[in-house]
Coordinates of N, CA and C in Angstrom, one line a residue:
X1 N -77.0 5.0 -23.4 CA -76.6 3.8 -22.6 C -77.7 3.3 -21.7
X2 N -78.5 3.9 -21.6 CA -79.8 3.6 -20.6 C -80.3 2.4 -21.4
X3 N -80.6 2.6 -22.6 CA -81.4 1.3 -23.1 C -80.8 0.3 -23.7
X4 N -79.5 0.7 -23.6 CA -78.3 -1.1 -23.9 C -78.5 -1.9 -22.6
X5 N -78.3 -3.2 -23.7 CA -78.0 -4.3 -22.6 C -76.8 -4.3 -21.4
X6 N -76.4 -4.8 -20.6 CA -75.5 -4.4 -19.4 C -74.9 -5.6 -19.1
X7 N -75.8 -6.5 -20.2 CA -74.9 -8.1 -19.8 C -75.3 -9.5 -20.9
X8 N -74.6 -9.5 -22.0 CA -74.2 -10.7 -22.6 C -74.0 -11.3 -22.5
X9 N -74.9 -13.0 -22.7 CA -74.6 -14.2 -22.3 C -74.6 -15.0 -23.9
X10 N -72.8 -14.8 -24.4 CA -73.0 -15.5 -25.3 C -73.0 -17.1 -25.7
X11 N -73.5 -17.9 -26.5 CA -73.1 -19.1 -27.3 C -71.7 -19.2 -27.8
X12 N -70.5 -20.2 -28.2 CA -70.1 -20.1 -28.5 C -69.8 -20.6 -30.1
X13 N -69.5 -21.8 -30.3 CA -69.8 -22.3 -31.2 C -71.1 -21.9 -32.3
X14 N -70.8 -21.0 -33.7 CA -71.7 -20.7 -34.6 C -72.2 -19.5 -33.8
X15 N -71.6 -18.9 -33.0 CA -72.0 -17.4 -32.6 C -70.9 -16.4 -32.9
X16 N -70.2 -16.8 -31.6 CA -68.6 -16.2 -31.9 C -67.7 -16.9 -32.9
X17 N -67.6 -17.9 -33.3 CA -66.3 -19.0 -33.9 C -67.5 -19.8 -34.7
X18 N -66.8 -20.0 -35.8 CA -66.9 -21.3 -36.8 C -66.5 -21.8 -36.7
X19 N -66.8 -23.3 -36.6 CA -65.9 -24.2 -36.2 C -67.0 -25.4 -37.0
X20 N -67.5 -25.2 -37.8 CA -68.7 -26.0 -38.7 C -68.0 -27.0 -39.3
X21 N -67.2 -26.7 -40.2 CA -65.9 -27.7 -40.6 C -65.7 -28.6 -40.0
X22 N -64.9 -28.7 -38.7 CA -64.2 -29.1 -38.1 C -65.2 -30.6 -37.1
X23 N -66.6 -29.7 -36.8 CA -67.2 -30.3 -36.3 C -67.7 -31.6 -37.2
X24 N -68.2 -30.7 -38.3 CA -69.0 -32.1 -39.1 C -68.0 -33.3 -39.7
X25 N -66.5 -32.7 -39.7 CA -65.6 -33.8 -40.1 C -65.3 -34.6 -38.7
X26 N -65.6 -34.3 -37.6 CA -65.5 -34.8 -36.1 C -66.6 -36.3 -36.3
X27 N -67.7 -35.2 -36.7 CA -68.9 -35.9 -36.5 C -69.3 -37.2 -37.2
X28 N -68.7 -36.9 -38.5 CA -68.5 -38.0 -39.3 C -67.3 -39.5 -39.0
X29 N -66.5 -38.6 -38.2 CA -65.9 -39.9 -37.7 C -66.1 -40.5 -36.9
X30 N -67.1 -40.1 -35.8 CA -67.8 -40.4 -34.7 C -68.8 -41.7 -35.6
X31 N -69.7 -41.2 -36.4 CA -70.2 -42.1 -37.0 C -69.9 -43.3 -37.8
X32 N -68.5 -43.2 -38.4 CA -68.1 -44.2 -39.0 C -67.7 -45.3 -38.5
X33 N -67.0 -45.0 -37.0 CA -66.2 -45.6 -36.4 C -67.8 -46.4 -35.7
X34 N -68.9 -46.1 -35.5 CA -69.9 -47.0 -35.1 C -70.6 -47.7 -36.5
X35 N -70.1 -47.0 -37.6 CA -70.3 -47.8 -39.1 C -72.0 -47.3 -39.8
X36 N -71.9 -46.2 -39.1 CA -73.2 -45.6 -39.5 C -72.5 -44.2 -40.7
X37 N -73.7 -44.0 -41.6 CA -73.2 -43.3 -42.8 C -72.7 -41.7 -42.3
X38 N -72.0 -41.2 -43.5 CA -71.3 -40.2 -43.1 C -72.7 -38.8 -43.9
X39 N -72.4 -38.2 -43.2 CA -73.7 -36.6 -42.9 C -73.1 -35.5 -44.3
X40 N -73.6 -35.5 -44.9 CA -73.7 -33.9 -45.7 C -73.9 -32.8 -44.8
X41 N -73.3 -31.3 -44.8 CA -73.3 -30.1 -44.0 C -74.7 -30.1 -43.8
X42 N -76.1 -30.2 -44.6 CA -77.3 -29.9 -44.8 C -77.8 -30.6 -43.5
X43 N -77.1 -31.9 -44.1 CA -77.9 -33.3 -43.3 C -77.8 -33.2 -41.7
X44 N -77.0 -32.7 -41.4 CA -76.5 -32.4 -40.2 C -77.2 -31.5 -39.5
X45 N -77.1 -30.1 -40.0 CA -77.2 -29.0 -39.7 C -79.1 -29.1 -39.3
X46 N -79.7 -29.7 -40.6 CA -81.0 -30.2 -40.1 C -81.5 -31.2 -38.9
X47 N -80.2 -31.9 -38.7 CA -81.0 -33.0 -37.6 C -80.4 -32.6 -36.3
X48 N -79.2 -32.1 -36.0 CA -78.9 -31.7 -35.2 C -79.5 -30.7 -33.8
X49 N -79.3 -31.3 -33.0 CA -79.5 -30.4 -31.8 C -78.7 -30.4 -30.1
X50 N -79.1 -29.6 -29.3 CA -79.2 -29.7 -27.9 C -79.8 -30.2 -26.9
X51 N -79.6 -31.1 -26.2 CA -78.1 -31.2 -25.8 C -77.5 -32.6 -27.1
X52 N -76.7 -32.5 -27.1 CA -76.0 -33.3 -28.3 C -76.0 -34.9 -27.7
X53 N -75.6 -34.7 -26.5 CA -76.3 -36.4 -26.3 C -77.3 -37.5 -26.3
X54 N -78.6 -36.4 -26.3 CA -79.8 -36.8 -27.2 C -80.0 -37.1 -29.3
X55 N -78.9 -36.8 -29.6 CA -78.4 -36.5 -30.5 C -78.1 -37.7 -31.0
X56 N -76.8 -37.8 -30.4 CA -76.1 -39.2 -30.5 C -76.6 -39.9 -29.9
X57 N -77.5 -40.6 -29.2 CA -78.1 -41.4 -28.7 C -79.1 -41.7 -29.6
X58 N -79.6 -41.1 -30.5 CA -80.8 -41.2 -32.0 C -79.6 -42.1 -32.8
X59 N -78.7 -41.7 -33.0 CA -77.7 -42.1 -34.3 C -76.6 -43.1 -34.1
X60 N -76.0 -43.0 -32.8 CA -75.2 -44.2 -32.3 C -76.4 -45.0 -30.7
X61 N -76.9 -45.3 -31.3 CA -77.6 -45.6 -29.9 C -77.0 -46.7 -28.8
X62 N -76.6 -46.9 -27.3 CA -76.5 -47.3 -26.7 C -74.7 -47.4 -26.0
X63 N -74.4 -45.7 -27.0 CA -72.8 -46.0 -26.5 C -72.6 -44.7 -25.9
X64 N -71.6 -44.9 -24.8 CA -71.5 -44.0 -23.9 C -71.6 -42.6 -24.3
X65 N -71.8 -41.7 -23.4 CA -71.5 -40.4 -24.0 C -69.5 -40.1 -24.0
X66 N -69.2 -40.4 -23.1 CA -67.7 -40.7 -22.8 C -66.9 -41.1 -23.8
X67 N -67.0 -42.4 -24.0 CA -66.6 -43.1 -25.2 C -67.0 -42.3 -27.0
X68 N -68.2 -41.4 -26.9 CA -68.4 -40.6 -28.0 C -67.6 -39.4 -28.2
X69 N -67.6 -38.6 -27.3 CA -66.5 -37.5 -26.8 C -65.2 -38.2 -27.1
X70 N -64.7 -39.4 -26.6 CA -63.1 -39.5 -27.2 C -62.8 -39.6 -28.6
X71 N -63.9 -40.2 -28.7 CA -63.6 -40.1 -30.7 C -63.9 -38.3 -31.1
X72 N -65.1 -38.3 -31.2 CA -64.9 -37.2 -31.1 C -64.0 -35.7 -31.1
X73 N -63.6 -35.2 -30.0 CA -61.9 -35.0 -29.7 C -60.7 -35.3 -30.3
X74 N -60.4 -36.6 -30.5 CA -59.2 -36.9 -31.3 C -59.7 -36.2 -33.1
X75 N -61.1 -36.9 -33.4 CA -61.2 -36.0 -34.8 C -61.1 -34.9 -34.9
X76 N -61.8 -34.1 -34.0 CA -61.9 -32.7 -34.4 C -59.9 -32.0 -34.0
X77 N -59.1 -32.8 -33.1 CA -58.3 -32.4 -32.6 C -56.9 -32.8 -34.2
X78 N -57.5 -33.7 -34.9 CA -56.7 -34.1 -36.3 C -57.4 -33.3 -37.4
X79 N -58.5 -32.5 -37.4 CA -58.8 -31.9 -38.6 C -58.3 -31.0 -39.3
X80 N -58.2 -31.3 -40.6 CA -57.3 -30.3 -41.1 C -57.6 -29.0 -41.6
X81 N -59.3 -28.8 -41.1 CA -60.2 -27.8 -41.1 C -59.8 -26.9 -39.7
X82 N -59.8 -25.3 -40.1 CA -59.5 -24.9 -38.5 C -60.7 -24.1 -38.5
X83 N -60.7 -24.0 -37.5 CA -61.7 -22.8 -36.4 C -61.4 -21.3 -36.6
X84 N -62.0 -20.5 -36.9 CA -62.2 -19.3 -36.6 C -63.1 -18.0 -36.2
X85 N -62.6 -17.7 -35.7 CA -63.9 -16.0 -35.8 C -64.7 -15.7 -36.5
X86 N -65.9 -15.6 -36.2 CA -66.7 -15.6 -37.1 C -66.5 -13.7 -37.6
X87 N -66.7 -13.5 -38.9 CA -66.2 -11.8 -38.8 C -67.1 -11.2 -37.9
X88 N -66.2 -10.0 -37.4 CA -67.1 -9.1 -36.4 C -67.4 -9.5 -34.8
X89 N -66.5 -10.7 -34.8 CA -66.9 -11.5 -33.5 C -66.1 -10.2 -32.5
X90 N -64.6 -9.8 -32.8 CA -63.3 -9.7 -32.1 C -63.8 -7.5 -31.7
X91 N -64.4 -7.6 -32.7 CA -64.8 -5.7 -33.2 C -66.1 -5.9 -32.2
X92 N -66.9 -6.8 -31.8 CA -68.0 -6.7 -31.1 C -67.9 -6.5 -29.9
X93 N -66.8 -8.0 -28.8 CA -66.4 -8.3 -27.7 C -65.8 -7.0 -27.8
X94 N -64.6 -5.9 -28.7 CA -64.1 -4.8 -28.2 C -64.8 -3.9 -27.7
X95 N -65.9 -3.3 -28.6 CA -67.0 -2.3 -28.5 C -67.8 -2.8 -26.8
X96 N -68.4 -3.9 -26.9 CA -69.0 -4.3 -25.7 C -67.9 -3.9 -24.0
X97 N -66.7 -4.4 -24.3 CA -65.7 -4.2 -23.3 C -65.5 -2.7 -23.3
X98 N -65.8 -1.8 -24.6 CA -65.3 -0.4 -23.9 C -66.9 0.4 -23.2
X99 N -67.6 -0.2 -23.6 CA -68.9 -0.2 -23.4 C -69.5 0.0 -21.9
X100 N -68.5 -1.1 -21.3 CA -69.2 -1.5 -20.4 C -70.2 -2.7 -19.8
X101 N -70.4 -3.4 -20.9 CA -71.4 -4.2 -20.9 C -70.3 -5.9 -20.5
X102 N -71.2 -6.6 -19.6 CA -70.6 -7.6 -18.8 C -71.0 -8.9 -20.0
X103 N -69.3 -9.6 -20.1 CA -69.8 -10.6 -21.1 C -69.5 -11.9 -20.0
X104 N -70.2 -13.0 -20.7 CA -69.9 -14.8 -20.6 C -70.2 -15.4 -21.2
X105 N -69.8 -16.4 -21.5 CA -69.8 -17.8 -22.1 C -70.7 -18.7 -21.5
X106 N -71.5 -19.4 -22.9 CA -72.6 -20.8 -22.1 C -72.3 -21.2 -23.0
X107 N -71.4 -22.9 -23.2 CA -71.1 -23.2 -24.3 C -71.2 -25.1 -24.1
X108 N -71.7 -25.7 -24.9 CA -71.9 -27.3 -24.5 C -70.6 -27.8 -24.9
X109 N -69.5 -26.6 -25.7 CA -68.3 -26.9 -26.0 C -66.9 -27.6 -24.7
X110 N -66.4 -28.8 -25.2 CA -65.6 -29.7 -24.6 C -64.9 -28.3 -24.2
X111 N -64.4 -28.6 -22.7 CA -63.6 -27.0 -22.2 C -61.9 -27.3 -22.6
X112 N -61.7 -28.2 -22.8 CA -60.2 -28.3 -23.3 C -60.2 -27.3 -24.5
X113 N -60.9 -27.9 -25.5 CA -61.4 -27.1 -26.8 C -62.1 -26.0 -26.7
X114 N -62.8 -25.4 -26.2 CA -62.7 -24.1 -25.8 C -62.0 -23.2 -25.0
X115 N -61.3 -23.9 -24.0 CA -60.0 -23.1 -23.5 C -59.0 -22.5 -24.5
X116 N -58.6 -23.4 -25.4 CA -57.4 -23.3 -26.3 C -58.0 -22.2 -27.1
X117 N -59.3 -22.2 -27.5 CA -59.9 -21.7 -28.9 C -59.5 -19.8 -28.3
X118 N -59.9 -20.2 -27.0 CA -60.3 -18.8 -26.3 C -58.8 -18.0 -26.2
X119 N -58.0 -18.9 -25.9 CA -56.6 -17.9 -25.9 C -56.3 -18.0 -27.5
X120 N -56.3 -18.7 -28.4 CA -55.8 -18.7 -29.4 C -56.3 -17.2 -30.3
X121 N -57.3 -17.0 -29.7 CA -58.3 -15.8 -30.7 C -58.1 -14.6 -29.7
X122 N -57.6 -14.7 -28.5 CA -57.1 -13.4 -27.6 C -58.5 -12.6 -27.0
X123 N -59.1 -13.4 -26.4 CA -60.8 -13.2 -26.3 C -60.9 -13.6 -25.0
X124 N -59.5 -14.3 -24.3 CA -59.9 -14.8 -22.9 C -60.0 -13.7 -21.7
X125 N -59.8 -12.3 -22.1 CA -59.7 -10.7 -21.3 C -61.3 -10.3 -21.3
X126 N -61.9 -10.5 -22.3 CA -63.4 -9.9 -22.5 C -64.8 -10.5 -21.2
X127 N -64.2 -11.8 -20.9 CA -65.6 -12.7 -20.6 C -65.5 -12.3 -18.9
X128 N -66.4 -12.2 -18.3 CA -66.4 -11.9 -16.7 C -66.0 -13.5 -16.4
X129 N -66.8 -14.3 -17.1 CA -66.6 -15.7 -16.7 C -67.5 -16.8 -18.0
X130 N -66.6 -17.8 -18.1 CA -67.2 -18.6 -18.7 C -67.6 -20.4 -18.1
X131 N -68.3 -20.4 -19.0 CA -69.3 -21.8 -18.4 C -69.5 -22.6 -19.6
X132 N -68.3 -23.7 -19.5 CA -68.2 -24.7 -21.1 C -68.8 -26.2 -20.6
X133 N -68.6 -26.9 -21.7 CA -68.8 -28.7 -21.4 C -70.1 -28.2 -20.7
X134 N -71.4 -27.4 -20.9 CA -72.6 -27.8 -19.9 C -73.6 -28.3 -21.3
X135 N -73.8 -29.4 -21.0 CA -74.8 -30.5 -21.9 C -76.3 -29.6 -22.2
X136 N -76.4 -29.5 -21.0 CA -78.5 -28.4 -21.3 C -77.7 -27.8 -20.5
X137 N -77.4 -26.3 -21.4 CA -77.3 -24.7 -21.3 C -79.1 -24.4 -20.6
X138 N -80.2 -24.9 -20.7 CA -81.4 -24.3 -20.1 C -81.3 -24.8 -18.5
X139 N -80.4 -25.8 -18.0 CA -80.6 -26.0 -16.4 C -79.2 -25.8 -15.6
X140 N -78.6 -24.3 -16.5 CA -77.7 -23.6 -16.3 C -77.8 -21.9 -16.0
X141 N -78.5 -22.1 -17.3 CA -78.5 -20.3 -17.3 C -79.1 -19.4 -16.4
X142 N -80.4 -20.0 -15.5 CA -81.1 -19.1 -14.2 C -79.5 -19.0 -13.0
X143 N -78.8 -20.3 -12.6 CA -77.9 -19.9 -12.2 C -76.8 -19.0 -12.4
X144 N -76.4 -19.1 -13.8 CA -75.4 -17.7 -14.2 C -75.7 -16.5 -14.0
X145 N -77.6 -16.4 -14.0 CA -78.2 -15.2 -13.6 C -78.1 -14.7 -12.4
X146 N -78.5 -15.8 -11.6 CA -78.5 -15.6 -10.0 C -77.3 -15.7 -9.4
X147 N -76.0 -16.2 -9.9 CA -74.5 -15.9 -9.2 C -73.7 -14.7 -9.7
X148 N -74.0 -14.2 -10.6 CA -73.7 -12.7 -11.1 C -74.5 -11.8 -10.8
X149 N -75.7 -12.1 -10.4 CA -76.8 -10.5 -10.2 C -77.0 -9.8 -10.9
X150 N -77.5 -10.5 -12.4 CA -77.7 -10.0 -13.4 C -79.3 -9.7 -13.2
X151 N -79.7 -8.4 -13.9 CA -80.7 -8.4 -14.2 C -81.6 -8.7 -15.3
X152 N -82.5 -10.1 -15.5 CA -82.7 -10.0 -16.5 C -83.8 -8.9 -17.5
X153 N -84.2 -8.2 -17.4 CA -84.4 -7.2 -18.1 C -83.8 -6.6 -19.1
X154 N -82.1 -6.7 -18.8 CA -81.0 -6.1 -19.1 C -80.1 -7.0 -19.6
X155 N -80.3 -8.4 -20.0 CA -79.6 -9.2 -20.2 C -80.0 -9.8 -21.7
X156 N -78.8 -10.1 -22.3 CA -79.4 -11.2 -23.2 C -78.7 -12.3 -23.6
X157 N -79.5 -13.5 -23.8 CA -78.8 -14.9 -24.4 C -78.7 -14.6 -25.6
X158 N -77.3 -14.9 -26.5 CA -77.4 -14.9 -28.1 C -76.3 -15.8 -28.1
X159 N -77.3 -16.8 -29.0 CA -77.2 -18.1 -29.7 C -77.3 -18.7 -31.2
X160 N -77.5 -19.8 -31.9 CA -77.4 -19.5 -33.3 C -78.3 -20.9 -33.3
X161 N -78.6 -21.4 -32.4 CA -79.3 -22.5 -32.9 C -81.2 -22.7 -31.9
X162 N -82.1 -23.8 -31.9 CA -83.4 -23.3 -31.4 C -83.4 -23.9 -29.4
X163 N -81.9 -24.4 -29.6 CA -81.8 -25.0 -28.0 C -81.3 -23.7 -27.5
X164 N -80.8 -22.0 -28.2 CA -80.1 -21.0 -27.3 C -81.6 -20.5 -27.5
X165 N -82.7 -20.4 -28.3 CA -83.6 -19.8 -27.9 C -84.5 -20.6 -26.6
X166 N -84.6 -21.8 -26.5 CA -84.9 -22.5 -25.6 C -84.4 -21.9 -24.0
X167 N -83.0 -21.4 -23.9 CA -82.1 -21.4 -23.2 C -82.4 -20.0 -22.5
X168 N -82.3 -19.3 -23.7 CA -82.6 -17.5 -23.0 C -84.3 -17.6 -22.7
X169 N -85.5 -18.3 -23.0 CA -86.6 -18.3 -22.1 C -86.4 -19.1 -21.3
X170 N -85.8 -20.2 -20.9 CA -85.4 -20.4 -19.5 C -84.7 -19.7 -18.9
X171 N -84.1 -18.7 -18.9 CA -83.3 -17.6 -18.0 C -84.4 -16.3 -17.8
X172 N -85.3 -16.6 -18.6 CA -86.5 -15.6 -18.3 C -86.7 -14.4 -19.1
X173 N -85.9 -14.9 -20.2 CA -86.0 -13.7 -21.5 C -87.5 -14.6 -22.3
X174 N -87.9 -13.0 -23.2 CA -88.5 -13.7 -24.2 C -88.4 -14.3 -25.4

């Protein structure tokens, strides 16, 4: 126990949950509805990043982030793609909780949509505390550090994309 971590700061989307489907069919409606072409999984997955409003601001340029988020939401909230666990997500969060080890959430995920996700998968017992809808997770995470009294030595960010590595050396990992 001495040389486990004592406190996980997970991602959610493409860490814990897949939700890849759902998104890229979101995303493609987002774009159509501004009449811009619709994304292959590849096409996406390569241009994509953090925070996502730099994102869409490349691809729909000059329309709110608000007004993106509504479309948005309503597609992903009509997809006939669903969200799930990624395997080993539910067996991890268990092990960690008998463990001992202190979990949370840093997720740029809309918190309506991750609230629901979180009771629907029975995962909302595991997290000390979660922190959704934050745009740049990197001018977040020294605070999650410093209002929990985490140590970072003992801590770790795990993420799936190069904005959570971005994110855990802003919290002072390497």
């Amino acid at each position: 126990m001495e040389d486990m971590y004592k406190a996980l700061i997970f991602d959610w989307s493409g860490t814990l949950v897949d939700d890849a489907a759902p998104t890229l069919a979101a995303t493609n409606a987002v774009l159509a509805a501004y009449g811009k072409e619709s994304m292959t999984w590849e096409q996406f997955r390569e241009s994509f990043r953090l925070p996502y409003s730099e994102w869409y601001e490349e691809h729909v340029p000059g329309v709110s982030l608000a007004e993106l988020e509504e479309h948005f939401r309503m597609a992903f909230d009509s997809s006939e793609y669903p969200v799930v666990p990624l395997e080993g997500s539910a067996e991890l969060l268990e092990w960690c909780s008998v463990s001992g080890i202190r979990l949370f959430v840093l997720t740029s995920m809309n918190t309506e949509h991750f609230r629901k996700q979180l009771a629907e998968f029975g995962f909302e017992g595991y997290f000390e505390e979660t922190y959704s809808a934050v745009l740049d997770k990197r001018t977040v995470i020294s605070e999650l550090i410093s209002r929990h009294a985490l140590n970072q030595e003992d801590t770790a960010y795990i993420g799936d994309m190069v904005h959570d590595i971005e994110t855990a050396h802003a919290g002072g990992g390497a």
